[in-house]
Amino acid sequence: MSNRFKWAFKTFITGSPFANIKQDDMAYACKISQANFSAIEKNRREVGPRIALKLAAFMGLSPDVVLYPNGYEAEPEYKEVRERFASLVPVAAKGRS
């Protein structure tokens, strides 16, 4: 998820009114330690739902944009489960007859 954070960060921060805000200040405002913030930015720590919520609030975004910038439908795990579900639907329909 850290690559997603970097995408959201670059897309919504760089060149925006947030561009002049220091990383330390953003970490402080989000109540994230600067060390953790730096680790996220350097792909050494993943962004979970709570951190995504804080970062999204800071950037004025929905947390799903931070977690899934390309949409959750584009995630391989989502696609895999949907495909498996689709293969079960005919089986489930037969069982009801």
PDB file of C-alpha atoms in Angstrom:
ATOM      1  CA  MET A   1       0.000   0.000   0.000  1.00  0.00           C
ATOM      2  CA  SER A   2       2.931   2.310   0.350  1.00  0.00           C
ATOM      3  CA  ASN A   3       3.127   2.766  -3.428  1.00  0.00           C
ATOM      4  CA  ARG A   4      -0.495   3.861  -3.334  1.00  0.00           C
ATOM      5  CA  PHE A   5       0.346   6.380  -0.640  1.00  0.00           C
ATOM      6  CA  LYS A   6       3.212   7.735  -2.709  1.00  0.00           C
ATOM      7  CA  TRP A   7       0.883   8.076  -5.701  1.00  0.00           C
ATOM      8  CA  ALA A   8      -1.740   9.915  -3.656  1.00  0.00           C
ATOM      9  CA  PHE A   9       0.898  12.044  -1.973  1.00  0.00           C
ATOM     10  CA  LYS A  10       2.509  13.097  -5.250  1.00  0.00           C
ATOM     11  CA  THR A  11      -0.789  13.577  -7.048  1.00  0.00           C
ATOM     12  CA  PHE A  12      -2.545  15.619  -4.396  1.00  0.00           C
ATOM     13  CA  ILE A  13       0.328  17.305  -2.551  1.00  0.00           C
ATOM     14  CA  THR A  14       2.909  18.235  -5.188  1.00  0.00           C
ATOM     15  CA  GLY A  15       1.954  21.438  -6.921  1.00  0.00           C
ATOM     16  CA  SER A  16      -0.984  22.009  -4.586  1.00  0.00           C
ATOM     17  CA  PRO A  17      -1.438  24.337  -1.607  1.00  0.00           C
ATOM     18  CA  PHE A  18       0.101  21.513   0.459  1.00  0.00           C
ATOM     19  CA  ALA A  19       3.383  21.606  -1.471  1.00  0.00           C
ATOM     20  CA  ASN A  20       5.032  23.966   1.028  1.00  0.00           C
ATOM     21  CA  ILE A  21       4.082  21.908   4.082  1.00  0.00           C
ATOM     22  CA  LYS A  22       7.018  20.086   5.604  1.00  0.00           C
ATOM     23  CA  GLN A  23       6.876  16.344   6.154  1.00  0.00           C
ATOM     24  CA  ASP A  24       7.361  16.912   9.894  1.00  0.00           C
ATOM     25  CA  ASP A  25       4.348  19.217   9.992  1.00  0.00           C
ATOM     26  CA  MET A  26       2.162  16.802   8.061  1.00  0.00           C
ATOM     27  CA  ALA A  27       3.222  13.953  10.351  1.00  0.00           C
ATOM     28  CA  TYR A  28       2.414  16.128  13.377  1.00  0.00           C
ATOM     29  CA  ALA A  29      -1.001  17.140  12.034  1.00  0.00           C
ATOM     30  CA  CYS A  30      -1.847  13.501  11.271  1.00  0.00           C
ATOM     31  CA  LYS A  31      -0.548  12.307  14.653  1.00  0.00           C
ATOM     32  CA  ILE A  32       1.899   9.969  12.913  1.00  0.00           C
ATOM     33  CA  SER A  33       5.478   9.851  14.084  1.00  0.00           C
ATOM     34  CA  GLN A  34       7.887  11.392  11.623  1.00  0.00           C
ATOM     35  CA  ALA A  35       9.803   8.088  11.581  1.00  0.00           C
ATOM     36  CA  ASN A  36       6.668   6.172  10.551  1.00  0.00           C
ATOM     37  CA  PHE A  37       5.761   8.821   7.995  1.00  0.00           C
ATOM     38  CA  SER A  38       9.231   8.590   6.494  1.00  0.00           C
ATOM     39  CA  ALA A  39       9.069   4.768   6.486  1.00  0.00           C
ATOM     40  CA  ILE A  40       5.760   4.906   4.598  1.00  0.00           C
ATOM     41  CA  GLU A  41       7.214   7.283   2.042  1.00  0.00           C
ATOM     42  CA  LYS A  42      10.266   5.022   1.559  1.00  0.00           C
ATOM     43  CA  ASN A  43       8.162   1.845   1.157  1.00  0.00           C
ATOM     44  CA  ARG A  44       9.320   0.367   4.456  1.00  0.00           C
ATOM     45  CA  ARG A  45       5.876   0.509   6.070  1.00  0.00           C
ATOM     46  CA  GLU A  46       2.455  -0.105   4.606  1.00  0.00           C
ATOM     47  CA  VAL A  47      -0.468   2.263   4.971  1.00  0.00           C
ATOM     48  CA  GLY A  48      -3.290   0.646   6.913  1.00  0.00           C
ATOM     49  CA  PRO A  49      -6.860   1.895   7.253  1.00  0.00           C
ATOM     50  CA  ARG A  50      -6.205   4.114  10.293  1.00  0.00           C
ATOM     51  CA  ILE A  51      -3.193   5.843   8.765  1.00  0.00           C
ATOM     52  CA  ALA A  52      -5.048   6.175   5.447  1.00  0.00           C
ATOM     53  CA  LEU A  53      -7.921   7.833   7.306  1.00  0.00           C
ATOM     54  CA  LYS A  54      -5.572  10.376   8.890  1.00  0.00           C
ATOM     55  CA  LEU A  55      -3.723  11.123   5.656  1.00  0.00           C
ATOM     56  CA  ALA A  56      -6.978  11.407   3.729  1.00  0.00           C
ATOM     57  CA  ALA A  57      -8.392  13.805   6.313  1.00  0.00           C
ATOM     58  CA  PHE A  58      -5.280  15.952   5.998  1.00  0.00           C
ATOM     59  CA  MET A  59      -5.472  15.976   2.192  1.00  0.00           C
ATOM     60  CA  GLY A  60      -9.246  16.407   2.102  1.00  0.00           C
ATOM     61  CA  LEU A  61      -9.756  13.088   0.351  1.00  0.00           C
ATOM     62  CA  SER A  62     -11.696   9.914   0.920  1.00  0.00           C
ATOM     63  CA  PRO A  63      -9.532   7.199   2.548  1.00  0.00           C
ATOM     64  CA  ASP A  64     -10.264   4.865  -0.353  1.00  0.00           C
ATOM     65  CA  VAL A  65      -8.292   7.192  -2.636  1.00  0.00           C
ATOM     66  CA  VAL A  66      -5.219   6.706  -0.442  1.00  0.00           C
ATOM     67  CA  LEU A  67      -5.759   2.963  -0.090  1.00  0.00           C
ATOM     68  CA  TYR A  68      -6.967   2.281  -3.640  1.00  0.00           C
ATOM     69  CA  PRO A  69      -6.059   5.157  -5.986  1.00  0.00           C
ATOM     70  CA  ASN A  70      -6.949   3.047  -9.029  1.00  0.00           C
ATOM     71  CA  GLY A  71     -10.169   1.835  -7.400  1.00  0.00           C
ATOM     72  CA  TYR A  72     -10.624  -1.329  -5.386  1.00  0.00           C
ATOM     73  CA  GLU A  73     -11.929  -3.109  -8.492  1.00  0.00           C
ATOM     74  CA  ALA A  74      -8.410  -2.945  -9.955  1.00  0.00           C
ATOM     75  CA  GLU A  75      -6.895  -4.854  -7.025  1.00  0.00           C
ATOM     76  CA  PRO A  76      -5.842  -8.431  -7.906  1.00  0.00           C
ATOM     77  CA  GLU A  77      -7.294  -9.804  -4.669  1.00  0.00           C
ATOM     78  CA  TYR A  78     -10.675  -8.253  -5.405  1.00  0.00           C
ATOM     79  CA  LYS A  79     -10.696  -9.590  -8.956  1.00  0.00           C
ATOM     80  CA  GLU A  80      -9.719 -13.076  -7.791  1.00  0.00           C
ATOM     81  CA  VAL A  81     -12.505 -13.279  -5.217  1.00  0.00           C
ATOM     82  CA  ARG A  82     -15.080 -11.957  -7.699  1.00  0.00           C
ATOM     83  CA  GLU A  83     -13.987 -14.571 -10.259  1.00  0.00           C
ATOM     84  CA  ARG A  84     -14.234 -17.345  -7.676  1.00  0.00           C
ATOM     85  CA  PHE A  85     -17.650 -16.091  -6.618  1.00  0.00           C
ATOM     86  CA  ALA A  86     -18.819 -16.058 -10.242  1.00  0.00           C
ATOM     87  CA  SER A  87     -17.750 -19.676 -10.635  1.00  0.00           C
ATOM     88  CA  LEU A  88     -19.817 -20.605  -7.566  1.00  0.00           C
ATOM     89  CA  VAL A  89     -23.019 -18.817  -8.574  1.00  0.00           C
ATOM     90  CA  PRO A  90     -24.147 -21.498 -11.080  1.00  0.00           C
ATOM     91  CA  VAL A  91     -23.392 -24.195  -8.484  1.00  0.00           C
ATOM     92  CA  ALA A  92     -25.421 -22.361  -5.846  1.00  0.00           C
ATOM     93  CA  ALA A  93     -28.338 -21.864  -8.270  1.00  0.00           C
ATOM     94  CA  LYS A  94     -28.425 -25.611  -9.055  1.00  0.00           C
ATOM     95  CA  GLY A  95     -28.566 -26.441  -5.362  1.00  0.00           C
ATOM     96  CA  ARG A  96     -31.771 -24.415  -4.945  1.00  0.00           C
ATOM     97  CA  SER A  97     -33.805 -26.364  -7.516  1.00  0.00           C
TER      98      SER A  97
END
